[in-house]
Amino acid sequence: MKSSISSEEKMDATIVEVNTRILDIPTIRPHKMSVATMHCQSIVLVRIKTSDGIEGIGEATTIGGLNYGGESPESIKTNIDSYFAPLIVGQSATKLAALRKLINKTIKDNRFAKCAIETALYDAYAKRLGVPLNALFGGVVANEIKVAWTLASGDTQKDIAEAEQMLETRRHNIFKLKIGMRSPKDDIKHIAAIRKAVGDDVSIRVDINQGWSETQTVQNLRALADVGVELVEQPIHEKNLAGMQRLTALGIVPIMADESLKGPEDGFTLASQHCANVFAIKIEQAGGLQHARDLIGIAQAADIALYGGTMLEGSIATIAAAHLFATLNNLEWGTELFGPLLLKDEILATPLDYSNFTLKIPTGPGLGISLDDDKVNFYTRK
């Protein structure tokens, strides 16, 4: 007599291998922020293979090693190899909620590593179903999303030339300026010169990366508004929530929380205390795609506007975030998913489609991308 195999059993598969490597890819120019200057991006590539022959890929990146936060490429790789892989190999690759519960119960913090693992698992699961990753979150509202470009060379004339090139090629018409390394007075002169060069129809935002004190911010918010700044990102220390609340209450320029948002719990605190007008949603900083979606739900319930942030990831984490952001009804401030464009080379067989001021969402199964293994091998840290 033939045994009856349920559809659930047909769909089930186990995790058989977790592979990690660090890729070091140079940037097209120095990327200067108040916390670090980047000449290279180090990417932790995660590949998870399952018993039914499917491979999912994920990525974790940080900014400037340990300059930005408590995880580095080296610690991410070591912790995945030493703790995550032994925990999940042999587990079901299709019960993602149970896997997330197991990982969060057993491993504390390590949000960037968790995001890379979860992205690879979601990629494999969506491939198994034959659907794009966004289908796991309800499917896309739009097939493309707006993408800002960050001007961070540190040189006003170079930034102007870069902005004009982006406008001419119709790649970006939203610009975020990295400031906070110079005096506020010099920063405002820098912004004013760029605003004059690009015109009034272009959106200008600034990211201070916690580079100012609360007093400096209070003194200069009006000047920022006067030179046409539309949004101010994380001007003061991430722990100064009372200060963020006071700056938001001034109502001079919308305040966006970034480093203060480490996941849904932080989102609830910031929302309940009115510490921001806008949330920068970063899938790595949130601890993965599902936690990022939870954080988005908190913002939506509190009428806080949304912005798709980046950790200057390569193409894998960038398109994972894009799949999630494309499912949102209202992404009021667009995204800054330009990370792959900051790199001198691409590790995908087919690069992501940036055109007409947007990033297009792939329609293939999973993330909808494939790796160029020759490039992966070339940039792998020996």
XYZ file of C-alpha atoms in Angstrom:
382
model
C 0.000 0.000 0.000
C 1.328 3.446 -0.954
C 1.990 5.820 1.913
C 0.164 9.106 1.864
C 2.487 12.146 1.878
C 0.918 15.405 2.965
C 1.559 18.692 1.158
C 3.232 19.932 4.349
C 5.693 17.030 4.248
C 6.438 17.729 0.591
C 7.202 21.321 1.467
C 9.380 20.512 4.453
C 13.160 20.654 4.194
C 15.977 20.885 6.694
C 18.975 23.182 6.879
C 22.099 21.235 5.915
C 24.795 23.913 5.627
C 25.503 27.513 6.669
C 28.469 29.112 4.903
C 29.930 32.561 5.565
C 32.669 34.661 4.043
C 33.770 38.292 4.218
C 34.017 40.283 0.987
C 35.991 43.559 0.873
C 34.819 45.811 -1.967
C 36.321 49.308 -2.515
C 34.038 52.353 -2.686
C 33.980 54.727 -5.662
C 35.119 57.593 -3.398
C 35.717 58.235 0.295
C 32.392 58.311 2.132
C 32.739 60.744 5.027
C 30.439 60.684 8.051
C 30.760 62.016 11.562
C 31.416 58.457 12.806
C 33.819 57.181 10.127
C 35.293 57.651 6.655
C 34.808 54.615 4.440
C 37.114 53.617 1.583
C 35.852 50.035 1.436
C 32.751 48.107 2.401
C 33.128 44.736 4.101
C 30.199 42.417 3.435
C 29.450 39.208 5.301
C 27.880 36.897 2.733
C 25.721 34.102 4.187
C 24.654 31.100 2.121
C 22.220 28.560 3.601
C 21.646 25.250 1.815
C 18.659 23.021 2.474
C 17.993 19.310 2.029
C 15.855 19.880 -1.080
C 18.748 21.520 -2.941
C 17.707 25.149 -2.484
C 20.185 27.831 -1.468
C 19.204 31.107 0.192
C 21.551 34.057 0.485
C 21.781 36.878 3.018
C 24.121 39.704 3.885
C 25.325 41.655 6.901
C 27.317 44.876 6.714
C 28.399 47.499 9.196
C 29.780 51.012 8.816
C 33.448 51.475 9.587
C 33.932 48.217 11.494
C 33.021 49.050 15.080
C 32.706 52.805 14.521
C 28.923 52.631 14.104
C 27.804 49.870 16.438
C 28.684 46.795 18.452
C 28.976 44.320 15.566
C 31.840 44.102 13.060
C 32.218 41.948 9.935
C 34.640 39.761 11.847
C 32.356 39.283 14.849
C 29.347 38.625 12.611
C 31.173 35.859 10.727
C 32.616 34.336 13.911
C 29.284 34.336 15.726
C 27.387 32.848 12.799
C 29.995 30.112 12.383
C 30.269 29.394 16.119
C 26.719 29.853 17.393
C 24.088 30.308 14.680
C 25.170 27.494 12.348
C 25.350 24.727 14.994
C 21.967 25.887 16.320
C 20.039 25.812 13.048
C 21.673 23.024 11.007
C 19.243 20.116 11.084
C 16.277 22.353 11.860
C 13.312 22.793 9.522
C 13.965 25.414 6.861
C 10.256 26.033 6.360
C 9.116 26.896 9.878
C 10.542 30.402 9.905
C 8.641 31.652 12.955
C 9.872 28.705 15.024
C 13.431 29.301 13.825
C 13.203 32.971 14.744
C 11.925 32.029 18.209
C 14.753 29.525 18.684
C 17.434 31.980 17.577
C 16.136 34.862 19.700
C 15.797 32.614 22.753
C 19.315 31.220 22.403
C 21.309 34.173 21.031
C 21.105 37.687 22.462
C 21.576 40.881 20.444
C 23.589 40.254 17.213
C 20.893 41.986 15.166
C 22.976 42.259 11.988
C 23.900 38.567 12.066
C 20.263 37.634 12.717
C 19.172 39.731 9.754
C 21.596 37.979 7.403
C 20.422 34.548 8.559
C 16.748 35.489 8.299
C 17.206 37.003 4.832
C 18.808 33.784 3.578
C 15.979 31.714 5.085
C 13.299 33.967 3.552
C 15.086 33.836 0.185
C 15.137 30.031 0.259
C 11.517 29.792 1.417
C 10.237 32.118 -1.304
C 12.264 30.215 -3.915
C 10.646 26.986 -2.668
C 7.220 28.543 -3.203
C 8.255 30.033 -6.550
C 7.319 33.581 -5.507
C 9.268 36.829 -4.953
C 10.243 37.516 -1.355
C 7.785 40.409 -1.112
C 4.921 37.927 -1.490
C 5.713 36.703 2.040
C 4.699 40.196 3.250
C 1.605 40.533 1.083
C 3.100 41.479 -2.273
C 4.151 44.795 -3.763
C 2.119 47.970 -3.810
C 4.561 49.456 -6.325
C 7.102 47.833 -8.651
C 9.699 50.508 -7.915
C 10.733 52.710 -5.005
C 12.353 56.140 -4.820
C 16.020 56.215 -3.880
C 18.009 59.112 -2.427
C 21.740 59.551 -2.989
C 24.019 60.545 -0.138
C 26.549 63.317 -0.780
C 29.459 62.602 1.534
C 32.747 63.415 -0.180
C 33.395 66.196 2.338
C 34.091 68.660 -0.497
C 31.370 71.131 -1.544
C 32.339 71.398 -5.204
C 32.736 67.640 -5.565
C 29.319 67.133 -3.986
C 27.754 69.656 -6.359
C 29.306 67.966 -9.380
C 28.121 64.577 -8.121
C 24.574 65.840 -7.565
C 24.420 67.422 -11.008
C 25.586 64.183 -12.608
C 22.886 62.229 -10.752
C 20.212 64.637 -11.929
C 21.458 64.595 -15.512
C 21.425 60.791 -15.695
C 18.026 60.659 -13.933
C 19.380 58.384 -11.228
C 18.594 60.479 -8.123
C 16.697 63.700 -7.396
C 16.719 63.329 -3.612
C 19.972 64.078 -1.779
C 21.000 63.429 1.788
C 24.025 65.356 2.988
C 26.342 63.925 5.621
C 27.277 66.704 8.037
C 28.500 66.997 11.613
C 32.265 66.764 11.102
C 32.729 70.526 10.645
C 31.339 73.407 12.632
C 27.579 73.915 12.191
C 28.278 77.275 10.553
C 30.494 75.662 7.911
C 27.996 72.838 7.429
C 25.215 75.326 6.712
C 27.380 77.137 4.139
C 28.046 73.759 2.518
C 24.318 72.949 2.367
C 23.391 76.392 1.045
C 25.895 76.103 -1.817
C 24.518 72.701 -2.836
C 20.917 73.905 -2.592
C 21.716 76.887 -4.828
C 23.398 74.645 -7.398
C 20.676 71.981 -7.667
C 17.646 74.273 -7.410
C 14.481 74.283 -5.350
C 12.782 71.267 -6.971
C 15.306 68.837 -5.504
C 14.786 67.387 -2.023
C 17.633 68.049 0.435
C 17.943 66.196 3.754
C 20.823 66.047 6.239
C 22.189 63.275 8.429
C 24.221 64.431 11.415
C 24.911 60.914 12.763
C 24.731 62.158 16.378
C 27.427 64.730 15.569
C 25.810 67.740 17.299
C 24.825 68.434 20.862
C 21.224 69.284 21.659
C 22.217 72.932 22.158
C 23.932 73.084 18.759
C 20.880 71.561 17.130
C 18.481 74.025 18.758
C 20.720 76.888 17.655
C 20.888 75.699 14.035
C 17.548 74.094 13.170
C 16.117 77.378 11.921
C 19.198 77.990 9.776
C 18.856 74.498 8.301
C 15.225 75.208 7.450
C 16.171 78.550 5.907
C 18.624 76.915 3.459
C 15.977 74.421 2.353
C 16.643 71.325 4.472
C 13.468 69.219 4.599
C 14.496 66.525 7.109
C 17.114 66.195 9.871
C 18.317 62.704 10.755
C 19.576 61.768 14.239
C 21.237 65.094 15.129
C 22.039 64.145 18.740
C 23.133 61.099 20.737
C 20.905 58.071 20.335
C 20.363 57.782 24.107
C 19.155 61.371 24.517
C 15.495 60.567 23.931
C 14.319 63.549 25.986
C 16.382 65.764 23.699
C 14.881 64.119 20.603
C 11.451 64.761 22.095
C 12.273 68.451 22.659
C 13.659 68.891 19.123
C 10.618 67.215 17.589
C 8.278 69.427 19.617
C 9.910 72.572 18.188
C 8.284 71.811 14.846
C 10.940 73.631 12.817
C 12.133 70.738 10.635
C 10.944 67.115 10.788
C 13.260 65.005 12.960
C 14.097 61.452 11.922
C 15.261 58.767 14.348
C 17.929 56.362 13.129
C 20.558 55.145 15.594
C 17.924 55.382 18.347
C 15.932 52.617 16.616
C 17.296 49.191 17.454
C 14.062 47.296 16.969
C 10.347 47.277 17.825
C 10.872 47.974 21.541
C 12.817 51.158 20.736
C 10.167 52.076 18.198
C 7.429 51.818 20.808
C 9.404 54.000 23.249
C 10.132 56.677 20.656
C 6.547 56.670 19.389
C 4.970 56.850 22.832
C 7.256 59.709 23.879
C 6.922 61.648 20.574
C 10.678 61.570 19.934
C 10.548 61.718 16.121
C 8.414 62.676 13.142
C 10.007 60.026 10.907
C 11.466 56.546 11.469
C 14.440 55.355 9.411
C 13.751 51.647 8.980
C 16.874 49.508 8.548
C 16.378 45.766 8.319
C 19.769 45.024 9.902
C 19.393 47.520 12.711
C 15.906 46.171 13.430
C 17.220 42.614 13.671
C 15.722 41.217 10.470
C 12.876 41.566 8.011
C 10.101 40.550 10.416
C 11.279 42.847 13.198
C 11.556 45.654 10.652
C 7.954 44.974 9.636
C 6.931 45.064 13.296
C 8.694 48.407 13.676
C 6.894 49.716 10.602
C 3.569 48.707 12.167
C 4.361 50.709 15.289
C 5.200 53.771 13.193
C 2.011 53.404 11.154
C -0.135 53.119 14.285
C 1.517 56.235 15.760
C 1.215 58.249 12.505
C 5.004 58.482 12.218
C 6.255 58.784 8.643
C 8.528 56.133 7.124
C 11.893 56.189 5.392
C 13.791 53.181 4.053
C 17.274 53.395 5.514
C 20.550 51.666 4.654
C 23.685 50.423 6.339
C 25.434 50.975 2.998
C 24.784 47.332 2.205
C 25.645 45.588 -1.011
C 23.025 44.302 -3.407
C 21.758 41.361 -1.329
C 20.596 43.219 1.791
C 19.615 46.213 -0.348
C 17.159 44.254 -2.456
C 15.882 42.359 0.601
C 14.951 45.698 2.165
C 13.475 46.883 -1.135
C 11.173 43.843 -1.279
C 9.827 44.769 2.159
C 9.519 48.511 1.499
C 7.683 47.912 -1.782
C 4.810 46.338 0.184
C 4.046 49.567 2.077
C 1.064 51.741 1.214
C 2.890 54.939 2.081
C 6.660 55.298 2.133
C 6.435 59.054 2.503
C 10.157 59.879 2.521
C 11.288 57.226 0.031
C 14.479 55.274 0.643
C 18.233 55.612 0.520
C 18.960 52.129 -0.810
C 21.931 53.304 -2.872
C 24.559 51.104 -1.199
C 25.501 49.007 -4.260
C 26.087 52.192 -6.277
C 28.741 53.301 -3.785
C 30.810 50.196 -4.537
C 33.340 49.977 -7.359
C 32.158 46.540 -8.419
C 29.096 44.324 -8.344
C 28.900 40.720 -7.115
C 25.597 39.956 -8.866
C 25.370 38.280 -12.262
C 22.886 41.010 -13.240
C 23.105 44.338 -11.357
C 20.044 45.846 -9.710
C 18.019 48.185 -11.934
C 18.451 51.817 -10.856
C 16.782 54.110 -13.389
C 14.463 57.101 -13.628
C 15.129 58.033 -9.979
C 13.966 54.630 -8.686
C 15.062 51.073 -7.857
C 13.034 48.393 -9.618
C 11.829 45.356 -7.638
C 12.840 41.985 -9.174
C 9.998 39.617 -10.023
C 11.855 36.290 -9.868
C 11.612 33.801 -7.002
C 13.112 34.768 -3.646
C 15.256 37.876 -3.780
C 15.198 37.603 -7.573
C 18.969 37.876 -7.888
C 21.910 35.540 -8.521
C 25.563 35.799 -7.550
C 28.552 36.106 -9.854
C 30.725 33.475 -8.173
C 33.897 34.689 -9.883
C 33.397 38.150 -8.368
C 32.483 36.651 -4.996
C 35.698 34.634 -4.993
C 37.778 37.612 -6.130
C 36.629 39.881 -3.295
C 36.590 37.210 -0.573
C 38.986 38.085 2.229
C 41.807 35.570 2.295
